[in-house]
Amino acid sequence: MENFDFFNPVKILFGKGKIAELGNHIPKGAKILMTYGGGSIKKNGVYDQVMEALKDYDVKEFSGIEPNPHFETLMKAVEIVRNEGIDFLLPVGGGSVLDGTKFIAAATYYEGEDEWDILAKRAKITKAVDLGAVLTLAATGSEMNSGGVVTKAATKEKLAFGNPLLFPKFSVLDPETTYSLPMRQITNGIVDAYVHVMEQYLTYPVNSPVQDRFAEGLLLTLIEEGPKAMASETPDYENRANLMWSATMALNGLISMGVKSDWATHMIGHELTAFHGIDHAVTLAIVLPGLLTKMKEQRGEKLLQYAERVWNITEGTDDERKTLAIQKTEEFFQSVGIATRLGDHNVGQDSIDTISQRFIERGYVGMLPDVAAADVAEILESRL
Amino acid sequence: MENFDFFNPVKILFGKGKIAELGNHIPKGAKILMTYGGGSIKKNGVYDQVMEALKDYDVKEFSGIEPNPHFETLMKAVEIVRNEGIDFLLPVGGGSVLDGTKFIAAATYYEGEDEWDILAKRAKITKAVDLGAVLTLAATGSEMNSGGVVTKAATKEKLAFGNPLLFPKFSVLDPETTYSLPMRQITNGIVDAYVHVMEQYLTYPVNSPVQDRFAEGLLLTLIEEGPKAMASETPDYENRANLMWSATMALNGLISMGVKSDWATHMIGHELTAFHGIDHAVTLAIVLPGLLTKMKEQRGEKLLQYAERVWNITEGTDDERKTLAIQKTEEFFQSVGIATRLGDHNVGQDSIDTISQRFIERGYVGMLPDVAAADVAEILESRL
């Protein structure tokens, strides 16, 4: 295993009723900006729970943070934070609201000319507004990490940023907040978490049995709990709790320590979202089988381990076991209702050419050299 | 799964050469007390590495912290910290040095009459000296948690304490620091970590698949890596690294979140150490098979899961599978050179009577009601 530094100071408050404890974790007298999305939290009671817990605080609101949160939207919140002297941010929502609010936290004190440089130029973040989060959708892991992804609507660019200053001070994870979600968002979350694990696991062996088994444990849990979520007519607490904890553990840094991470699937997927508005998780489900097929030789050792330990595939030649594992992966995505082909989403060759060109100009795809910019076209063409 | 709060802000600096980075993590100008044990760090080069990394600091030393660190010894260090204006503690050693130094950190600012009350009366800790650690022995997990165990030599009492103020700010985990250890300490560490996991895992099902699979992943890793450690004539870096990371993950709080933990094996084991000086890990290896046998009915569901997933036992009646899993557990301890019977350590019925009586007076054993004080005698008698 490679050398690593691990640090994750996020306090997790997990379980039913935990929103009521919010006041124990925000400094007395803090001036809070509560951020959220389209207002579903007003229908499902979460908004009221938060407001009740914060009745002794001065709470302002900023709503309308969209999925794949827009830089343009978030900058409006930055103005409010600056003008109103906000000193604590409280995103209430899923990954988009959390990621967007991390950007607000970083952009508020940014002293350069253009806050977009935090993403485009990876400009250094030296100060950020404190934040805590109330999670209402298990998917991105943003609740227990210090990164985010923001989209510039004007240029269709979707880019990542991060800094240890952006770890939430706490995150409330109450599985009951997910009860009112449409099943599409639950299953997107399952696939998102699954691919997060795969980005950190399905690369190259570095003799890291703990990290590997943790990753496999998360994949097995998602494979078990996904169909249960689909099958139950009314939400089951334990099922939602296990999905939520899996998604958090999938991207809190732990399973990536000392191993080789990839993120090429995400990078390609981000372009599909930026150009076509396809749900983030769906883009991952489209890209991953193509990427793994392209990497069948290079990542063969890990693919065979995955085949055996996650899918219990022990018969056949190496190539047959790898092929079957990739097929099982795609079938799992399909089993939770995801359409995994570009054709299903009306994306054709012209779009592949545009996206491929963008990577060729950028000169890289993920964090490993095995997936080259020149490979993107072939990967996407295999997914038509 | 049950509601839980998780918080672990320890920064882990993992890998070879990491001691050299110490200075990046201790406040400039800090007045450091470096604590250690019997001086083995002076022979294996770790002392020199630490001193080189801290050459710009004012470093005082306190050596002689013994295994199962004594309250009486530690209070001498508390005097030094108070008198010398020490503001940072740096334990360099294994779990005993780390635990002992956490006690020093807590006792320094204790305002009550008797610092032993921190353990005996669980007196509240409201302030502690900052500490960071250099780990040289993988076993107790103290490097990434906020607890410790201290022994009062005068009364042969071995008790636990803990407080979030006692989380190390950082812990350096360089597997190479373990190269010079006698094999007995390596294998003790393996068994200690194994039983830490069992205390949190082998209890009752609460529908916590992530925690279960993480626990099983640690057990499987220890089962794989233990014999490798025994077999290799010269220490193997990857082997030592995997053992070290397993031991840390075994007791940093993660796998116990939302599940039912026990710790009865530890409580009984502590008495064997307190009265007979038997190595901590050895006491656990003695007690655990007896405790699991006694709990075969109550903990049957988890025992069967353990049998299948950890030991691949799928044939036979329920009772046969449980019995075989317990037997495999004991054989694993024996395979790394641990003598697992009381008779091997000259402990007889008279001592069992004394220990049993102590539990009956105390009125409890572990954190679960299934192991009663009245059961201790039977558990120990089964291990004669």
CSV table of N, CA and C in Angstrom, one decimal, chain B residues 225-319:
chain,number,residue,atom,x,y,z
B,225,GLU,N,-2.9,-12.2,7.3
B,225,GLU,CA,-1.6,-11.6,7.5
B,225,GLU,C,-0.9,-12.1,8.7
B,226,GLY,N,-1.6,-12.7,9.6
B,226,GLY,CA,-1.0,-13.2,10.8
B,226,GLY,C,0.0,-14.3,10.5
B,227,PRO,N,-0.4,-15.3,9.8
B,227,PRO,CA,0.6,-16.4,9.5
B,227,PRO,C,1.8,-15.9,8.6
B,228,LYS,N,1.5,-14.9,7.8
B,228,LYS,CA,2.6,-14.3,6.9
B,228,LYS,C,3.6,-13.7,7.8
B,229,ALA,N,3.1,-13.0,8.9
B,229,ALA,CA,4.1,-12.3,9.8
B,229,ALA,C,5.0,-13.4,10.5
B,230,MET,N,4.3,-14.5,10.9
B,230,MET,CA,5.0,-15.6,11.6
B,230,MET,C,6.0,-16.2,10.6
B,231,ALA,N,5.7,-16.3,9.3
B,231,ALA,CA,6.5,-17.1,8.4
B,231,ALA,C,7.7,-16.4,7.9
B,232,SER,N,7.6,-15.0,7.8
B,232,SER,CA,8.7,-14.3,7.1
B,232,SER,C,9.8,-14.1,8.0
B,233,GLU,N,11.0,-14.5,7.6
B,233,GLU,CA,12.2,-14.4,8.4
B,233,GLU,C,12.6,-13.0,8.6
B,234,THR,N,12.5,-12.2,7.6
B,234,THR,CA,12.7,-10.7,7.8
B,234,THR,C,11.3,-10.0,7.6
B,235,PRO,N,11.1,-8.9,8.3
B,235,PRO,CA,9.8,-8.3,8.2
B,235,PRO,C,9.5,-7.8,6.8
B,236,ASP,N,8.3,-8.0,6.4
B,236,ASP,CA,7.8,-7.6,5.1
B,236,ASP,C,7.0,-6.3,5.3
B,237,TYR,N,7.3,-5.3,4.5
B,237,TYR,CA,6.7,-4.0,4.7
B,237,TYR,C,5.2,-4.1,4.5
B,238,GLU,N,4.7,-4.7,3.4
B,238,GLU,CA,3.3,-4.8,3.2
B,238,GLU,C,2.5,-5.5,4.3
B,239,ASN,N,3.1,-6.6,4.7
B,239,ASN,CA,2.5,-7.4,5.8
B,239,ASN,C,2.4,-6.5,7.1
B,240,ARG,N,3.4,-5.8,7.4
B,240,ARG,CA,3.4,-5.0,8.6
B,240,ARG,C,2.4,-3.8,8.4
B,241,ALA,N,2.4,-3.3,7.2
B,241,ALA,CA,1.5,-2.1,6.9
B,241,ALA,C,0.0,-2.6,7.1
B,242,ASN,N,-0.3,-3.8,6.5
B,242,ASN,CA,-1.7,-4.2,6.6
B,242,ASN,C,-2.1,-4.6,8.0
B,243,LEU,N,-1.1,-5.2,8.8
B,243,LEU,CA,-1.5,-5.4,10.2
B,243,LEU,C,-1.7,-4.1,11.0
B,244,MET,N,-0.9,-3.1,10.7
B,244,MET,CA,-1.0,-1.9,11.4
B,244,MET,C,-2.3,-1.2,11.1
B,245,TRP,N,-2.7,-1.1,9.8
B,245,TRP,CA,-3.9,-0.5,9.4
B,245,TRP,C,-5.1,-1.2,9.9
B,246,SER,N,-5.0,-2.6,9.9
B,246,SER,CA,-6.1,-3.4,10.5
B,246,SER,C,-6.4,-3.0,12.0
B,247,ALA,N,-5.3,-3.0,12.7
B,247,ALA,CA,-5.4,-2.8,14.2
B,247,ALA,C,-6.0,-1.4,14.4
B,248,THR,N,-5.6,-0.4,13.6
B,248,THR,CA,-6.1,1.0,13.8
B,248,THR,C,-7.6,1.0,13.5
B,249,MET,N,-8.0,0.4,12.4
B,249,MET,CA,-9.4,0.4,12.0
B,249,MET,C,-10.3,-0.5,12.9
B,250,ALA,N,-9.6,-1.4,13.6
B,250,ALA,CA,-10.4,-2.3,14.5
B,250,ALA,C,-10.9,-1.5,15.7
B,251,LEU,N,-10.3,-0.4,16.1
B,251,LEU,CA,-10.8,0.3,17.3
B,251,LEU,C,-10.8,1.8,17.2
B,252,ASN,N,-11.2,2.3,16.0
B,252,ASN,CA,-11.3,3.8,15.9
B,252,ASN,C,-12.8,4.2,15.9
B,253,GLY,N,-13.6,3.3,16.3
B,253,GLY,CA,-15.0,3.7,16.5
B,253,GLY,C,-15.9,3.3,15.3
B,254,LEU,N,-15.3,3.2,14.2
B,254,LEU,CA,-16.1,3.0,13.0
B,254,LEU,C,-17.0,1.8,13.0
B,255,ILE,N,-16.4,0.6,13.2
B,255,ILE,CA,-17.2,-0.6,13.1
B,255,ILE,C,-18.2,-0.8,14.2
B,256,SER,N,-18.1,0.1,15.3
B,256,SER,CA,-19.1,-0.1,16.4
B,256,SER,C,-20.3,0.8,16.2
B,257,MET,N,-20.3,1.7,15.2
B,257,MET,CA,-21.4,2.6,15.0
B,257,MET,C,-22.8,1.9,14.8
B,258,GLY,N,-23.7,2.2,15.6
B,258,GLY,CA,-25.1,1.7,15.4
B,258,GLY,C,-25.3,0.2,15.8
B,259,VAL,N,-24.2,-0.4,16.3
B,259,VAL,CA,-24.3,-1.8,16.6
B,259,VAL,C,-24.2,-2.0,18.1
B,260,LYS,N,-24.4,-3.2,18.6
B,260,LYS,CA,-24.3,-3.6,20.0
B,260,LYS,C,-22.9,-4.1,20.3
B,261,SER,N,-22.1,-3.4,21.1
B,261,SER,CA,-20.8,-3.8,21.5
B,261,SER,C,-20.9,-4.5,22.8
B,262,ASP,N,-19.8,-5.3,23.1
B,262,ASP,CA,-19.8,-6.1,24.3
B,262,ASP,C,-18.7,-5.7,25.3
B,263,TRP,N,-17.5,-6.1,25.0
B,263,TRP,CA,-16.3,-5.8,25.8
B,263,TRP,C,-16.3,-6.6,27.1
B,264,ALA,N,-17.1,-7.7,27.2
B,264,ALA,CA,-17.0,-8.6,28.4
B,264,ALA,C,-15.7,-9.4,28.4
B,265,THR,N,-15.2,-9.8,27.2
B,265,THR,CA,-13.9,-10.5,27.1
B,265,THR,C,-12.8,-9.6,27.7
B,266,HIS,N,-12.8,-8.4,27.3
B,266,HIS,CA,-11.8,-7.4,27.8
B,266,HIS,C,-11.9,-7.3,29.3
B,267,MET,N,-13.1,-7.1,29.8
B,267,MET,CA,-13.2,-6.9,31.3
B,267,MET,C,-12.7,-8.1,32.0
B,268,ILE,N,-13.0,-9.3,31.6
B,268,ILE,CA,-12.5,-10.5,32.3
B,268,ILE,C,-11.0,-10.6,32.1
B,269,GLY,N,-10.5,-10.3,30.8
B,269,GLY,CA,-9.1,-10.4,30.6
B,269,GLY,C,-8.3,-9.4,31.4
B,270,HIS,N,-8.8,-8.2,31.6
B,270,HIS,CA,-8.1,-7.2,32.4
B,270,HIS,C,-7.8,-7.8,33.8
B,271,GLU,N,-8.7,-8.5,34.3
B,271,GLU,CA,-8.5,-9.1,35.7
B,271,GLU,C,-7.3,-10.1,35.7
B,272,LEU,N,-7.3,-10.9,34.6
B,272,LEU,CA,-6.2,-11.8,34.5
B,272,LEU,C,-4.8,-11.1,34.4
B,273,THR,N,-4.8,-10.0,33.7
B,273,THR,CA,-3.6,-9.2,33.6
B,273,THR,C,-3.3,-8.6,35.0
B,274,ALA,N,-4.3,-8.0,35.6
B,274,ALA,CA,-4.1,-7.3,36.9
B,274,ALA,C,-3.6,-8.3,37.9
B,275,PHE,N,-4.1,-9.5,38.0
B,275,PHE,CA,-3.7,-10.4,39.0
B,275,PHE,C,-2.5,-11.2,38.7
B,276,HIS,N,-2.3,-11.5,37.4
B,276,HIS,CA,-1.2,-12.5,37.0
B,276,HIS,C,-0.2,-11.9,36.0
B,277,GLY,N,-0.4,-10.7,35.6
B,277,GLY,CA,0.5,-10.1,34.7
B,277,GLY,C,0.6,-10.8,33.3
B,278,ILE,N,-0.5,-11.5,33.0
B,278,ILE,CA,-0.5,-12.2,31.6
B,278,ILE,C,-0.7,-11.1,30.6
B,279,ASP,N,0.0,-11.2,29.5
B,279,ASP,CA,-0.1,-10.2,28.4
B,279,ASP,C,-1.6,-10.0,28.0
B,280,HIS,N,-1.9,-8.8,27.8
B,280,HIS,CA,-3.3,-8.4,27.5
B,280,HIS,C,-3.9,-9.3,26.4
B,281,ALA,N,-3.2,-9.4,25.3
B,281,ALA,CA,-3.8,-10.1,24.2
B,281,ALA,C,-4.0,-11.6,24.5
B,282,VAL,N,-3.0,-12.1,25.3
B,282,VAL,CA,-3.1,-13.5,25.7
B,282,VAL,C,-4.4,-13.8,26.5
B,283,THR,N,-4.7,-12.8,27.4
B,283,THR,CA,-5.9,-13.0,28.2
B,283,THR,C,-7.1,-13.0,27.4
B,284,LEU,N,-7.1,-12.2,26.3
B,284,LEU,CA,-8.3,-12.2,25.4
B,284,LEU,C,-8.4,-13.5,24.7
B,285,ALA,N,-7.3,-14.1,24.3
B,285,ALA,CA,-7.3,-15.4,23.6
B,285,ALA,C,-7.8,-16.5,24.5
B,286,ILE,N,-7.5,-16.3,25.8
B,286,ILE,CA,-8.0,-17.3,26.7
B,286,ILE,C,-9.5,-17.2,26.9
B,287,VAL,N,-9.9,-16.0,27.1
B,287,VAL,CA,-11.3,-15.8,27.6
B,287,VAL,C,-12.3,-16.0,26.4
B,288,LEU,N,-12.0,-15.4,25.2
B,288,LEU,CA,-13.0,-15.4,24.1
B,288,LEU,C,-13.6,-16.7,23.8
B,289,PRO,N,-12.9,-17.8,23.6
B,289,PRO,CA,-13.5,-19.0,23.3
B,289,PRO,C,-14.5,-19.5,24.3
B,290,GLY,N,-14.2,-19.3,25.6
B,290,GLY,CA,-15.1,-19.6,26.7
B,290,GLY,C,-16.3,-18.8,26.7
B,291,LEU,N,-16.2,-17.5,26.4
B,291,LEU,CA,-17.3,-16.6,26.4
B,291,LEU,C,-18.2,-16.9,25.2
B,292,LEU,N,-17.7,-17.2,24.1
B,292,LEU,CA,-18.5,-17.5,22.9
B,292,LEU,C,-19.3,-18.8,23.1
B,293,THR,N,-18.6,-19.8,23.7
B,293,THR,CA,-19.2,-21.0,24.0
B,293,THR,C,-20.4,-20.9,25.0
B,294,LYS,N,-20.2,-20.1,26.0
B,294,LYS,CA,-21.3,-19.8,26.9
B,294,LYS,C,-22.4,-19.1,26.3
B,295,MET,N,-22.1,-18.2,25.3
B,295,MET,CA,-23.1,-17.4,24.6
B,295,MET,C,-23.7,-18.0,23.3
B,296,LYS,N,-23.4,-19.3,23.1
B,296,LYS,CA,-23.7,-20.0,21.9
B,296,LYS,C,-25.1,-19.8,21.5
B,297,GLU,N,-26.0,-19.9,22.4
B,297,GLU,CA,-27.5,-19.8,22.1
B,297,GLU,C,-27.8,-18.3,21.8
B,298,GLN,N,-27.5,-17.4,22.8
B,298,GLN,CA,-27.9,-16.0,22.7
B,298,GLN,C,-27.3,-15.4,21.4
B,299,ARG,N,-26.1,-15.6,21.2
B,299,ARG,CA,-25.4,-15.0,20.0
B,299,ARG,C,-25.4,-15.9,18.8
B,300,GLY,N,-26.3,-16.8,18.7
B,300,GLY,CA,-26.2,-17.8,17.7
B,300,GLY,C,-26.3,-17.2,16.3
B,301,GLU,N,-27.1,-16.2,16.1
B,301,GLU,CA,-27.3,-15.7,14.7
B,301,GLU,C,-26.0,-15.1,14.2
B,302,LYS,N,-25.3,-14.3,15.1
B,302,LYS,CA,-24.1,-13.7,14.6
B,302,LYS,C,-23.0,-14.8,14.5
B,303,LEU,N,-23.0,-15.8,15.4
B,303,LEU,CA,-22.0,-16.8,15.4
B,303,LEU,C,-22.1,-17.6,14.0
B,304,LEU,N,-23.3,-17.8,13.6
B,304,LEU,CA,-23.4,-18.5,12.3
B,304,LEU,C,-23.0,-17.7,11.1
B,305,GLN,N,-23.2,-16.4,11.2
B,305,GLN,CA,-22.8,-15.5,10.2
B,305,GLN,C,-21.2,-15.4,10.1
B,306,TYR,N,-20.7,-15.4,11.3
B,306,TYR,CA,-19.2,-15.4,11.5
B,306,TYR,C,-18.6,-16.7,10.9
B,307,ALA,N,-19.3,-17.8,11.3
B,307,ALA,CA,-18.8,-19.1,10.8
B,307,ALA,C,-18.7,-19.1,9.3
B,308,GLU,N,-19.8,-18.6,8.6
B,308,GLU,CA,-19.9,-18.7,7.2
B,308,GLU,C,-18.9,-17.7,6.5
B,309,ARG,N,-19.0,-16.5,7.0
B,309,ARG,CA,-18.3,-15.4,6.2
B,309,ARG,C,-16.8,-15.3,6.5
B,310,VAL,N,-16.5,-15.7,7.7
B,310,VAL,CA,-15.0,-15.6,8.1
B,310,VAL,C,-14.3,-16.9,8.0
B,311,TRP,N,-15.0,-18.0,8.3
B,311,TRP,CA,-14.3,-19.3,8.3
B,311,TRP,C,-14.9,-20.2,7.2
B,312,ASN,N,-15.8,-19.7,6.4
B,312,ASN,CA,-16.3,-20.5,5.3
B,312,ASN,C,-16.9,-21.8,5.7
B,313,ILE,N,-17.5,-21.8,6.9
B,313,ILE,CA,-18.1,-23.0,7.4
B,313,ILE,C,-19.6,-23.0,7.0
B,314,THR,N,-20.0,-24.0,6.2
B,314,THR,CA,-21.4,-24.0,5.7
B,314,THR,C,-22.0,-25.3,5.9
B,315,GLU,N,-21.3,-26.3,6.3
B,315,GLU,CA,-21.8,-27.7,6.5
B,315,GLU,C,-22.1,-28.0,8.0
B,316,GLY,N,-23.1,-28.8,8.2
B,316,GLY,CA,-23.3,-29.3,9.6
B,316,GLY,C,-24.5,-28.6,10.2
B,317,THR,N,-24.9,-29.0,11.4
B,317,THR,CA,-26.0,-28.4,12.1
B,317,THR,C,-25.6,-27.0,12.6
B,318,ASP,N,-26.6,-26.2,13.0
B,318,ASP,CA,-26.2,-24.9,13.6
B,318,ASP,C,-25.2,-25.1,14.7
B,319,ASP,N,-25.5,-26.0,15.6
B,319,ASP,CA,-24.5,-26.2,16.7
B,319,ASP,C,-23.1,-26.6,16.3
